[in-house]
Short mmCIF file of C-alpha atoms and ligand atoms in Angstrom, two decimals:
data_model
loop_
_atom_site.label_atom_id
_atom_site.label_comp_id
_atom_site.label_asym_id
_atom_site.label_seq_id
_atom_site.Cartn_x
_atom_site.Cartn_y
_atom_site.Cartn_z
CA MET A 247 -39.80 -33.96 -10.10
CA GLN A 248 -37.05 -36.06 -8.30
CA LYS A 249 -36.15 -37.31 -12.19
CA TYR A 250 -35.77 -33.80 -13.56
CA ILE A 251 -33.18 -33.26 -10.21
CA GLU A 252 -31.33 -36.30 -11.20
CA THR A 253 -31.21 -35.37 -14.88
CA ASN A 254 -29.78 -31.89 -14.30
CA ARG A 255 -27.69 -32.60 -11.24
CA GLN A 256 -24.20 -31.88 -12.50
CA ARG A 257 -25.68 -28.54 -13.99
CA PHE A 258 -27.49 -27.46 -10.91
CA ILE A 259 -23.51 -28.28 -9.13
CA ASN A 260 -21.81 -26.55 -11.83
CA GLU A 261 -24.07 -23.11 -11.60
CA LEU A 262 -23.79 -22.80 -8.01
CA LEU A 263 -19.96 -23.20 -8.46
CA ASP A 264 -19.77 -20.45 -11.01
CA TRP A 265 -21.82 -17.91 -8.47
CA LEU A 266 -19.41 -18.89 -5.85
CA ARG A 267 -16.54 -17.76 -8.05
CA ILE A 268 -17.60 -14.08 -7.57
CA PRO A 269 -16.49 -12.56 -4.29
CA SER A 270 -19.32 -11.02 -3.42
CA ILE A 271 -18.06 -9.36 -0.03
CA SER A 272 -20.32 -6.97 1.10
CA ALA A 273 -18.08 -5.66 4.16
CA ASP A 274 -15.07 -4.54 1.67
CA ALA A 275 -15.96 -1.60 -0.82
CA HIS A 276 -13.34 -3.03 -2.92
CA TYR A 277 -15.76 -5.76 -4.03
CA LYS A 278 -18.43 -3.42 -5.06
CA ASN A 279 -18.73 -4.86 -8.59
CA ASP A 280 -18.37 -8.32 -7.66
CA VAL A 281 -21.31 -8.00 -5.49
CA HIS A 282 -23.40 -6.48 -8.08
CA ARG A 283 -22.08 -8.99 -10.53
CA ALA A 284 -23.46 -11.65 -7.82
CA GLY A 285 -26.70 -9.72 -8.07
CA GLU A 286 -26.68 -9.91 -11.73
CA PHE A 287 -26.02 -13.76 -12.13
CA VAL A 288 -28.71 -14.61 -9.85
CA LYS A 289 -30.99 -12.45 -11.45
CA ASP A 290 -30.41 -13.90 -14.63
CA LYS A 291 -31.04 -17.52 -13.04
CA LEU A 292 -34.20 -16.76 -11.69
CA ILE A 293 -35.35 -15.35 -15.21
CA GLU A 294 -33.88 -18.92 -17.21
CA ALA A 295 -35.92 -20.57 -14.49
CA GLY A 296 -38.95 -18.84 -15.69
CA ALA A 297 -39.77 -16.14 -13.13
CA ASP A 298 -41.26 -12.70 -14.34
CA ASN A 299 -40.50 -9.30 -13.44
CA VAL A 300 -37.35 -10.16 -12.19
CA GLU A 301 -35.07 -6.88 -11.62
CA LEU A 302 -31.92 -5.84 -9.95
CA CYS A 303 -33.70 -3.00 -7.32
CA GLU A 304 -30.78 -0.22 -6.76
CA THR A 305 -30.38 0.79 -3.39
CA ALA A 306 -28.14 3.46 -1.45
CA GLY A 307 -25.93 -0.11 -1.17
CA ASN A 308 -26.13 -3.03 -2.63
CA PRO A 309 -28.70 -4.01 -5.20
CA ILE A 310 -31.82 -6.43 -4.06
CA VAL A 311 -33.16 -8.69 -6.46
CA TYR A 312 -36.52 -9.54 -7.05
CA GLY A 313 -38.85 -11.64 -9.35
CA GLU A 314 -41.94 -13.93 -8.80
CA LYS A 315 -44.24 -15.93 -10.48
CA ILE A 316 -47.62 -15.18 -9.91
CA ILE A 317 -49.74 -18.26 -11.22
CA ASP A 318 -53.28 -17.45 -9.85
CA ALA A 319 -54.29 -14.46 -7.58
CA LYS A 320 -56.50 -16.62 -5.50
CA LEU A 321 -53.58 -18.82 -4.22
CA PRO A 322 -51.30 -17.98 -1.99
CA THR A 323 -47.90 -16.61 -2.08
CA ILE A 324 -44.75 -17.73 -0.54
CA LEU A 325 -41.91 -14.81 -0.15
CA VAL A 326 -38.52 -16.38 -0.66
CA TYR A 327 -35.69 -14.33 1.05
CA GLY A 328 -32.04 -15.08 0.89
CA HIS A 329 -28.55 -13.01 0.71
CA TYR A 330 -26.06 -13.37 -1.82
CA ASP A 331 -23.35 -11.26 -0.24
CA VAL A 332 -20.76 -13.29 1.66
CA GLN A 333 -18.60 -12.88 4.89
CA PRO A 334 -14.99 -11.89 4.17
CA PRO A 335 -12.57 -14.66 3.62
CA ASP A 336 -9.94 -13.95 5.80
CA PRO A 337 -7.83 -15.37 7.25
CA LEU A 338 -6.86 -16.61 3.81
CA ASP A 339 -3.55 -18.84 5.12
CA LEU A 340 -6.05 -20.84 6.98
CA TRP A 341 -7.78 -22.03 3.67
CA ASN A 342 -6.81 -25.17 2.24
CA SER A 343 -8.05 -23.80 -1.35
CA PRO A 344 -8.83 -20.55 -2.40
CA PRO A 345 -11.97 -19.31 -1.02
CA PHE A 346 -13.41 -18.07 -4.37
CA GLU A 347 -12.05 -21.30 -6.47
CA PRO A 348 -14.74 -23.90 -5.10
CA VAL A 349 -13.78 -27.09 -4.92
CA ILE A 350 -15.55 -30.20 -4.34
CA LYS A 351 -14.08 -32.92 -1.80
CA ASP A 352 -15.67 -35.36 0.15
CA GLU A 353 -18.96 -34.74 -1.31
CA LYS A 354 -18.96 -31.22 -0.13
CA ILE A 355 -18.80 -27.84 -1.84
CA TYR A 356 -15.58 -25.95 -0.51
CA ALA A 357 -15.93 -21.70 -0.66
CA ARG A 358 -16.86 -18.72 0.88
CA GLY A 359 -20.56 -18.72 0.57
CA ALA A 360 -20.96 -22.09 -0.06
CA CYS A 361 -23.66 -22.73 2.61
CA ASP A 362 -23.88 -18.90 3.72
CA ASP A 363 -26.09 -18.31 1.96
CA LYS A 364 -25.42 -18.63 -2.10
CA GLY A 365 -25.65 -22.62 -1.70
CA GLN A 366 -29.25 -22.48 0.33
CA VAL A 367 -30.11 -19.50 -1.95
CA TYR A 368 -29.59 -21.44 -5.14
CA MET A 369 -31.22 -24.45 -3.91
CA HIS A 370 -34.54 -22.33 -4.21
CA VAL A 371 -33.68 -21.50 -7.49
CA LYS A 372 -33.24 -25.05 -8.60
CA ALA A 373 -36.27 -25.90 -6.56
CA PHE A 374 -38.44 -23.31 -8.36
CA GLU A 375 -36.59 -24.36 -11.85
CA THR A 376 -37.97 -27.86 -10.90
CA MET A 377 -41.33 -26.90 -10.45
CA MET A 378 -41.62 -24.56 -13.39
CA LYS A 379 -40.15 -27.37 -15.68
CA THR A 380 -42.38 -30.23 -14.27
CA ASN A 381 -45.44 -28.00 -14.33
CA SER A 382 -45.96 -28.64 -10.46
CA LEU A 383 -45.45 -24.87 -9.01
CA PRO A 384 -48.69 -25.00 -6.64
CA CYS A 385 -48.87 -21.52 -5.66
CA ASN A 386 -47.23 -17.93 -6.30
CA VAL A 387 -43.61 -17.11 -5.51
CA LYS A 388 -41.73 -14.33 -5.03
CA PHE A 389 -38.15 -13.78 -4.58
CA MET A 390 -36.17 -11.06 -2.81
CA ILE A 391 -32.50 -11.71 -2.61
CA GLU A 392 -30.28 -9.07 -0.94
CA GLY A 393 -26.54 -8.20 -1.09
CA GLU A 394 -26.47 -6.71 2.38
CA GLU A 395 -27.37 -9.21 4.97
CA GLU A 396 -23.76 -9.55 6.40
CA ILE A 397 -23.40 -5.98 7.06
CA GLY A 398 -26.73 -5.36 8.91
CA SER A 399 -29.63 -5.27 6.03
CA SER A 400 -30.30 -1.38 6.39
CA ASN A 401 -31.36 -0.49 2.86
CA LEU A 402 -33.41 -3.90 2.58
CA GLY A 403 -35.65 -1.98 5.57
CA ILE A 404 -36.04 0.89 3.58
CA PHE A 405 -37.07 -1.28 0.67
CA VAL A 406 -39.32 -3.47 2.54
CA LYS A 407 -41.23 -0.35 3.80
CA ALA A 408 -41.22 1.26 0.27
CA ASN A 409 -42.51 -1.84 -1.38
CA LYS A 410 -44.98 -3.63 0.98
CA GLU A 411 -47.62 -4.19 -2.04
CA LYS A 412 -44.94 -5.55 -4.24
CA LEU A 413 -43.89 -7.81 -1.32
CA LYS A 414 -47.41 -8.90 -0.33
CA ALA A 415 -47.36 -12.61 0.63
CA ASP A 416 -48.83 -14.93 3.09
CA VAL A 417 -45.51 -16.52 4.34
CA ILE A 418 -41.81 -15.67 4.23
CA LEU A 419 -39.63 -18.87 3.51
CA ILE A 420 -35.65 -18.48 4.18
CA SER A 421 -32.88 -21.06 3.82
CA ASP A 422 -30.16 -19.52 5.87
CA THR A 423 -29.99 -21.80 9.10
CA GLY A 424 -29.09 -25.22 10.12
CA LEU A 425 -29.87 -28.59 10.83
CA ILE A 426 -29.12 -30.32 13.98
CA ALA A 427 -27.51 -33.02 11.97
CA ASN A 428 -28.13 -34.80 8.36
CA ASP A 429 -29.83 -37.61 10.44
CA THR A 430 -31.61 -35.13 12.86
CA PRO A 431 -33.70 -32.54 11.05
CA SER A 432 -34.76 -29.46 12.59
CA ILE A 433 -36.53 -26.18 12.10
CA ASP A 434 -35.35 -22.88 13.87
CA CYS A 435 -37.88 -21.38 15.33
CA GLY A 436 -36.07 -17.99 16.89
CA LEU A 437 -33.10 -16.16 15.79
CA ARG A 438 -31.28 -13.95 18.38
CA GLY A 439 -30.55 -10.10 17.62
CA LEU A 440 -27.50 -8.25 17.31
CA SER A 441 -26.09 -5.01 18.83
CA TYR A 442 -22.40 -4.41 16.87
CA ILE A 443 -20.53 -1.90 18.53
CA GLU A 444 -16.47 -0.37 17.84
CA VAL A 445 -15.05 1.53 20.71
CA GLU A 446 -11.80 3.64 20.78
CA VAL A 447 -9.65 4.15 24.11
CA THR A 448 -7.26 6.83 23.48
CA GLY A 449 -4.28 7.39 26.27
CA PRO A 450 -1.28 9.80 25.76
CA ASN A 451 -1.51 12.07 22.31
CA ARG A 452 1.24 9.70 20.77
CA ASP A 453 2.76 6.49 21.11
CA LEU A 454 5.14 6.28 24.25
CA HIS A 455 8.78 4.42 24.53
CA SER A 456 7.60 1.85 27.12
CA GLY A 457 10.43 2.34 29.33
CA VAL A 458 10.55 6.00 29.42
CA TYR A 459 6.88 6.49 30.24
CA GLY A 460 5.76 2.76 31.23
CA GLY A 461 4.35 2.55 34.72
CA ALA A 462 3.13 6.20 34.85
CA VAL A 463 0.99 6.61 31.93
CA ALA A 464 -2.14 4.76 31.52
CA ASN A 465 -2.05 1.94 28.67
CA PRO A 466 -5.01 2.07 26.58
CA ILE A 467 -4.70 -1.48 25.42
CA ASN A 468 -4.39 -2.62 29.26
CA ILE A 469 -7.36 -0.45 29.88
CA LEU A 470 -9.68 -1.61 27.21
CA CYS A 471 -9.13 -4.99 28.55
CA GLU A 472 -9.79 -4.19 31.75
CA MET A 473 -13.10 -2.69 30.90
CA ILE A 474 -13.92 -5.60 28.56
CA ALA A 475 -12.83 -8.34 31.51
CA SER A 476 -15.29 -6.06 33.84
CA MET A 477 -18.26 -6.51 31.42
CA LYS A 478 -18.84 -10.05 32.95
CA ASP A 479 -19.11 -11.35 36.48
CA GLU A 480 -17.83 -14.67 38.09
CA ASN A 481 -21.13 -16.43 36.61
CA LEU A 482 -20.55 -14.97 33.29
CA HIS A 483 -23.68 -12.74 33.45
CA ILE A 484 -23.15 -9.59 31.72
CA THR A 485 -22.82 -6.31 34.46
CA ILE A 486 -24.13 -3.63 31.97
CA PRO A 487 -27.00 -2.48 34.56
CA HIS A 488 -30.21 -2.99 33.02
CA PHE A 489 -28.96 -5.31 30.43
CA TYR A 490 -31.38 -8.19 31.18
CA ASP A 491 -34.05 -6.22 31.96
CA ASP A 492 -36.22 -7.11 29.25
CA VAL A 493 -34.75 -10.75 28.38
CA VAL A 494 -37.85 -13.21 28.12
CA GLU A 495 -37.11 -15.94 30.65
CA LEU A 496 -38.65 -19.21 29.29
CA SER A 497 -40.90 -21.54 31.42
CA VAL A 498 -39.42 -24.78 32.93
CA GLU A 499 -41.80 -26.75 30.08
CA ASP A 500 -40.33 -24.72 27.40
CA ARG A 501 -36.74 -25.04 28.69
CA THR A 502 -37.03 -28.93 29.13
CA GLU A 503 -38.44 -29.16 25.55
CA LEU A 504 -35.52 -26.79 24.27
CA ASN A 505 -33.03 -29.04 26.12
CA ARG A 506 -34.64 -32.57 24.72
CA ALA A 507 -32.65 -31.97 21.41
CA PRO A 508 -30.12 -34.59 21.03
CA PHE A 509 -26.78 -32.54 21.88
CA ASN A 510 -23.60 -34.35 22.44
CA LEU A 511 -21.16 -32.47 24.52
CA GLU A 512 -18.13 -34.90 24.15
CA ALA A 513 -18.67 -34.72 19.98
CA TYR A 514 -19.02 -30.53 20.37
CA LYS A 515 -15.90 -30.50 22.29
CA LYS A 516 -14.12 -33.08 19.95
CA ASP A 517 -15.21 -30.78 16.84
CA LEU A 518 -13.84 -27.50 18.20
CA ALA A 519 -10.60 -29.10 19.88
CA ILE A 520 -11.32 -27.92 23.16
CA GLU A 521 -11.17 -29.48 26.68
CA ASP A 522 -14.22 -27.52 28.05
CA ILE A 523 -16.83 -25.08 27.40
CA ARG A 524 -17.48 -22.06 29.16
CA GLY A 525 -20.68 -19.97 29.33
CA GLU A 526 -23.26 -18.04 31.51
CA LYS A 527 -23.94 -20.16 34.97
CA GLY A 528 -27.08 -22.21 35.26
CA TYR A 529 -27.89 -22.72 31.41
CA THR A 530 -27.06 -25.41 28.99
CA THR A 531 -25.22 -24.96 26.05
CA VAL A 532 -28.26 -25.26 23.97
CA GLU A 533 -29.94 -22.11 26.27
CA ARG A 534 -26.62 -20.43 26.02
CA THR A 535 -26.51 -20.52 22.26
CA GLY A 536 -30.46 -20.19 21.79
CA ILE A 537 -32.34 -18.39 24.39
CA ARG A 538 -29.63 -16.07 26.62
CA PRO A 539 -27.71 -12.81 25.05
CA THR A 540 -24.09 -12.48 25.17
CA LEU A 541 -21.01 -10.20 24.94
CA ASP A 542 -18.09 -10.87 22.68
CA VAL A 543 -15.16 -9.25 21.22
CA ASN A 544 -15.08 -9.80 17.56
CA GLY A 545 -11.76 -8.27 17.03
CA ILE A 546 -9.12 -6.11 19.22
CA TRP A 547 -5.83 -4.01 17.90
CA GLY A 548 -3.29 -1.55 19.12
CA GLY A 549 0.21 -1.00 19.58
CA TYR A 550 2.93 -2.85 17.79
CA ILE A 551 1.87 -6.38 16.06
CA GLY A 552 4.48 -6.62 13.22
CA GLU A 553 7.43 -8.98 13.45
CA GLY A 554 9.84 -9.15 16.28
CA ALA A 555 9.29 -6.85 19.42
CA LYS A 556 8.92 -3.33 19.49
CA THR A 557 8.69 -1.71 23.23
CA VAL A 558 5.75 0.95 22.72
CA LEU A 559 3.02 2.13 25.08
CA PRO A 560 0.45 2.64 22.44
CA SER A 561 -1.95 5.82 22.05
CA LYS A 562 -4.81 4.17 21.17
CA ALA A 563 -6.80 0.36 21.34
CA PHE A 564 -9.81 -0.43 19.47
CA ALA A 565 -12.17 -3.22 19.89
CA LYS A 566 -15.21 -4.57 17.98
CA ILE A 567 -17.83 -6.01 20.57
CA SER A 568 -21.08 -7.60 19.61
CA MET A 569 -23.72 -8.39 21.80
CA ARG A 570 -26.29 -11.22 20.86
CA LEU A 571 -29.79 -10.24 22.07
CA VAL A 572 -33.00 -12.59 22.73
CA PRO A 573 -36.58 -11.60 22.62
CA ASN A 574 -37.85 -9.01 23.60
CA GLN A 575 -34.50 -7.18 23.95
CA SER A 576 -34.28 -4.01 21.73
CA SER A 577 -31.01 -3.62 19.72
CA GLU A 578 -31.19 0.20 19.96
CA LYS A 579 -31.85 0.14 23.91
CA ILE A 580 -28.95 -2.29 24.43
CA THR A 581 -26.48 -0.17 22.17
CA ALA A 582 -27.57 2.67 24.24
CA LEU A 583 -26.89 0.99 27.62
CA PHE A 584 -23.70 -0.60 26.70
CA GLN A 585 -22.54 3.31 25.41
CA LYS A 586 -23.63 4.79 28.70
CA HIS A 587 -21.99 2.28 30.65
CA PHE A 588 -18.54 1.86 28.71
CA GLU A 589 -18.18 5.60 29.08
CA SER A 590 -19.02 5.46 32.51
CA ILE A 591 -16.27 2.56 33.52
CA ALA A 592 -13.52 4.39 31.60
CA PRO A 593 -10.95 5.78 33.99
CA LYS A 594 -9.93 9.60 33.86
CA SER A 595 -6.76 8.67 32.38
CA VAL A 596 -7.91 7.92 28.75
CA LYS A 597 -10.78 9.07 26.65
CA VAL A 598 -13.54 6.62 24.90
CA VAL A 599 -15.11 7.01 21.72
CA VAL A 600 -18.24 4.44 21.03
CA ARG A 601 -19.35 3.90 17.48
CA PRO A 602 -22.69 2.21 17.12
CA HIS A 603 -22.41 -0.13 13.83
CA HIS A 604 -25.45 -2.34 12.94
CA GLY A 605 -28.05 -3.96 15.00
CA GLY A 606 -30.96 -6.52 14.23
CA GLU A 607 -33.86 -7.57 16.35
CA PRO A 608 -34.58 -10.95 17.64
CA ALA A 609 -37.27 -13.11 16.41
CA VAL A 610 -39.20 -15.96 17.24
CA THR A 611 -41.50 -17.67 14.62
CA PRO A 612 -44.37 -19.95 15.93
CA THR A 613 -44.76 -23.84 15.30
CA ASP A 614 -48.97 -23.53 15.33
CA THR A 615 -49.39 -22.30 11.82
CA ILE A 616 -49.82 -23.81 8.91
CA ALA A 617 -46.65 -22.94 7.55
CA TYR A 618 -44.63 -24.74 10.13
CA ARG A 619 -46.52 -27.67 9.76
CA ALA A 620 -46.33 -27.76 5.69
CA ALA A 621 -42.50 -27.00 6.71
CA SER A 622 -42.30 -30.04 9.23
CA ASN A 623 -44.34 -32.46 6.90
CA ALA A 624 -41.86 -31.82 3.73
CA MET A 625 -38.75 -32.52 6.46
CA GLU A 626 -40.52 -35.52 7.51
CA GLU A 627 -40.99 -36.68 3.96
CA THR A 628 -37.88 -36.16 2.72
CA PHE A 629 -35.80 -36.89 5.97
CA GLY A 630 -37.63 -39.79 6.87
CA LYS A 631 -37.66 -37.96 10.22
CA LYS A 632 -39.86 -35.34 11.92
CA PRO A 633 -37.87 -32.32 12.22
CA ILE A 634 -37.32 -30.78 15.66
CA PRO A 635 -38.03 -27.22 16.53
CA THR A 636 -34.60 -25.51 17.52
CA ARG A 637 -33.55 -22.12 18.34
CA GLY A 638 -30.90 -20.35 16.03
CA GLY A 639 -27.94 -18.73 18.07
CA GLY A 640 -27.16 -16.69 14.72
CA SER A 641 -29.18 -13.13 13.67
CA ILE A 642 -30.96 -12.58 10.31
CA PRO A 643 -32.01 -8.81 10.97
CA ILE A 644 -34.56 -8.83 8.29
CA VAL A 645 -37.27 -11.61 9.86
CA ALA A 646 -38.11 -9.31 12.54
CA MET A 647 -38.41 -6.43 10.11
CA PHE A 648 -40.91 -8.81 8.16
CA GLU A 649 -43.08 -9.11 10.87
CA LYS A 650 -43.22 -5.57 12.14
CA GLU A 651 -43.47 -3.86 8.65
CA LEU A 652 -45.41 -6.76 6.30
CA GLY A 653 -47.11 -8.54 9.41
CA LEU A 654 -45.84 -11.98 7.88
CA LYS A 655 -44.21 -14.75 10.05
CA THR A 656 -41.17 -16.72 8.57
CA ILE A 657 -40.25 -20.27 8.26
CA LEU A 658 -36.69 -21.07 8.46
CA MET A 659 -36.09 -24.13 6.90
CA GLY A 660 -32.36 -24.19 6.63
CA PHE A 661 -30.25 -27.23 5.61
CA GLY A 662 -26.73 -26.22 6.88
CA LEU A 663 -24.48 -27.82 9.68
CA ASP A 664 -22.92 -25.94 12.54
CA SER A 665 -19.61 -27.88 11.11
CA ASP A 666 -20.17 -26.25 7.85
CA ALA A 667 -17.69 -23.42 8.96
CA ILE A 668 -19.68 -20.45 7.87
CA HIS A 669 -17.77 -17.10 8.28
CA SER A 670 -14.97 -19.39 9.25
CA PRO A 671 -11.94 -20.49 7.07
CA ASN A 672 -12.88 -23.88 4.89
CA GLU A 673 -16.73 -22.96 4.67
CA HIS A 674 -18.28 -25.49 3.23
CA TYR A 675 -21.77 -27.50 1.95
CA GLY A 676 -22.68 -30.82 1.86
CA LEU A 677 -23.98 -32.06 -1.71
CA PHE A 678 -26.44 -34.23 0.32
CA ASN A 679 -27.52 -30.97 1.91
CA TYR A 680 -27.54 -29.16 -1.32
CA PHE A 681 -29.82 -31.76 -3.13
CA LYS A 682 -32.12 -32.18 -0.03
CA GLY A 683 -32.81 -28.65 0.02
CA ILE A 684 -33.86 -28.90 -3.89
CA GLU A 685 -35.91 -31.88 -2.69
CA THR A 686 -37.50 -30.56 0.00
CA ILE A 687 -38.87 -27.15 -1.09
CA PRO A 688 -41.07 -28.20 -3.72
CA VAL A 689 -42.47 -30.46 -0.76
CA PHE A 690 -43.14 -27.63 1.17
CA PHE A 691 -44.89 -25.63 -1.59
CA ARG A 692 -47.03 -28.78 -2.11
CA ASN A 693 -48.09 -28.93 1.59
CA TYR A 694 -48.60 -25.04 1.76
CA ALA A 695 -50.56 -24.74 -1.02
CA ALA A 696 -53.00 -27.95 -0.22
CA MET A 697 -53.30 -26.79 3.77
CA SER A 698 -54.32 -23.14 2.72
CA LYS A 699 -57.15 -24.52 1.01
N1 LIG B 66 -26.95 -16.85 8.14
C1 LIG B 66 -26.55 -16.30 9.03
C2 LIG B 66 -27.41 -16.40 10.31
C3 LIG B 66 -27.26 -17.80 11.06
C4 LIG B 66 -26.48 -18.78 11.09
C5 LIG B 66 -28.59 -18.16 11.60
C6 LIG B 66 -26.59 -19.95 11.74
C7 LIG B 66 -28.76 -18.73 12.62
C8 LIG B 66 -27.79 -20.12 12.36
C9 LIG B 66 -26.40 -14.79 8.72
O1 LIG B 66 -25.74 -14.74 7.33
C10 LIG B 66 -25.41 -13.97 9.83
O2 LIG B 66 -24.36 -14.56 9.86
N2 LIG B 66 -25.70 -12.82 10.09
C11 LIG B 66 -25.18 -12.19 10.94
C12 LIG B 66 -26.16 -11.21 11.17
C13 LIG B 66 -25.44 -9.65 10.64
C14 LIG B 66 -26.52 -8.63 11.19
C15 LIG B 66 -24.34 -9.26 10.77
C16 LIG B 66 -24.71 -12.70 12.30
O3 LIG B 66 -25.30 -13.87 12.50
O4 LIG B 66 -23.64 -12.40 12.52
MN1 LIG B 67 -26.74 -16.22 6.32
MN1 LIG B 68 -23.74 -14.87 7.36
#
């Protein structure tokens, strides 16, 4: 198997680069055709690799690519999930090379989607090809690769509900998370949920001269900033009433265990060029990003932002606000709490509108399963070190849906690094990580098939 991978190394890279050239940005409707093309691309590659019943399943949004290889109905089935859509690449001027013209520099592929998630999905396509061409696929496999993960996977939820028989499997395998470091393998055993909201604050009925009216009429940008600032107290606890009601507090033992994972604060600060970190009182950085909920402004705008100075008291202000959620918080419930609170703190001098975007539920994946042991042993074999169970701070909404709708647990065997700059300019993915994934996935398949007997 290793020999097959070595022989085909350059082609495995080139094909991924071709896929990365397609700007499959799901957030922007202008790219609808490209998103579709990116789906077609991976569909064709699954067919070439030897998958059966490969199809592009149309949805109300972007298509879902499905494919399978059933070698024996009696053997277990692994359902591989991933996404071919990517985040918008802006701000473009901060990229050192164009986001959809991939380049390899210092053994890393630079492009939007290189790590999240095309690079990681493609490891599965090539691992599957390798198993097929070397006659070593040890169990059944199904692929479901969607094009709307970065915008909340709402059509995928409908698809899963409507296709329970087709998606029947024993375990879900996803590579869309990261490792602690290349010499410190880890497996995420949980993901945070998400509530994403847009708010609009309206003051006067038109933009005003800030001298003529300033001081007497509410400035919606000032008000919005005050409202946002009031949503955290001096300990950086979120002040929305009942926000923490459903949060699962970890036991002292679990917290100790979680904090045993290596974390170097100095290196963390240095990587981000920050003098200090900032977060909720009473929790470590690992806890703040893994097991605690957050509230963050993702974007805020209004008034004059062009060149030079314009003296204006704006009519409107806007913000996009997200809250990361932890077990057992519910996205719907938190969105409703936010809305009620935001409306209640708005002064009479402005009107507010709260528009919920998408949400996703948090998830935990157990470590006391055959699948976890199969993944842990696979990584131990290929990295030479046992992976550490950790918690991922990001969200993959489908994980909770898989559990709810299909009763299936997920293995989050990701190979990215925090420093890969996913969602940021200059996203990249190490060739080491790409090939480590291609090498490790078949070992997981082998272990899982053997241990399920
Ligand atoms: N792959 C990420 C999620 C992720 C990254 C999990 C790193 C753990 C570690 C995924 O593509 C993503 O970005 N998800 C979105 C959620 C979605 C609802 C927009 C996120 O987390 O912001
Ligand atoms: Mn992703
Ligand atoms: Mn992402």
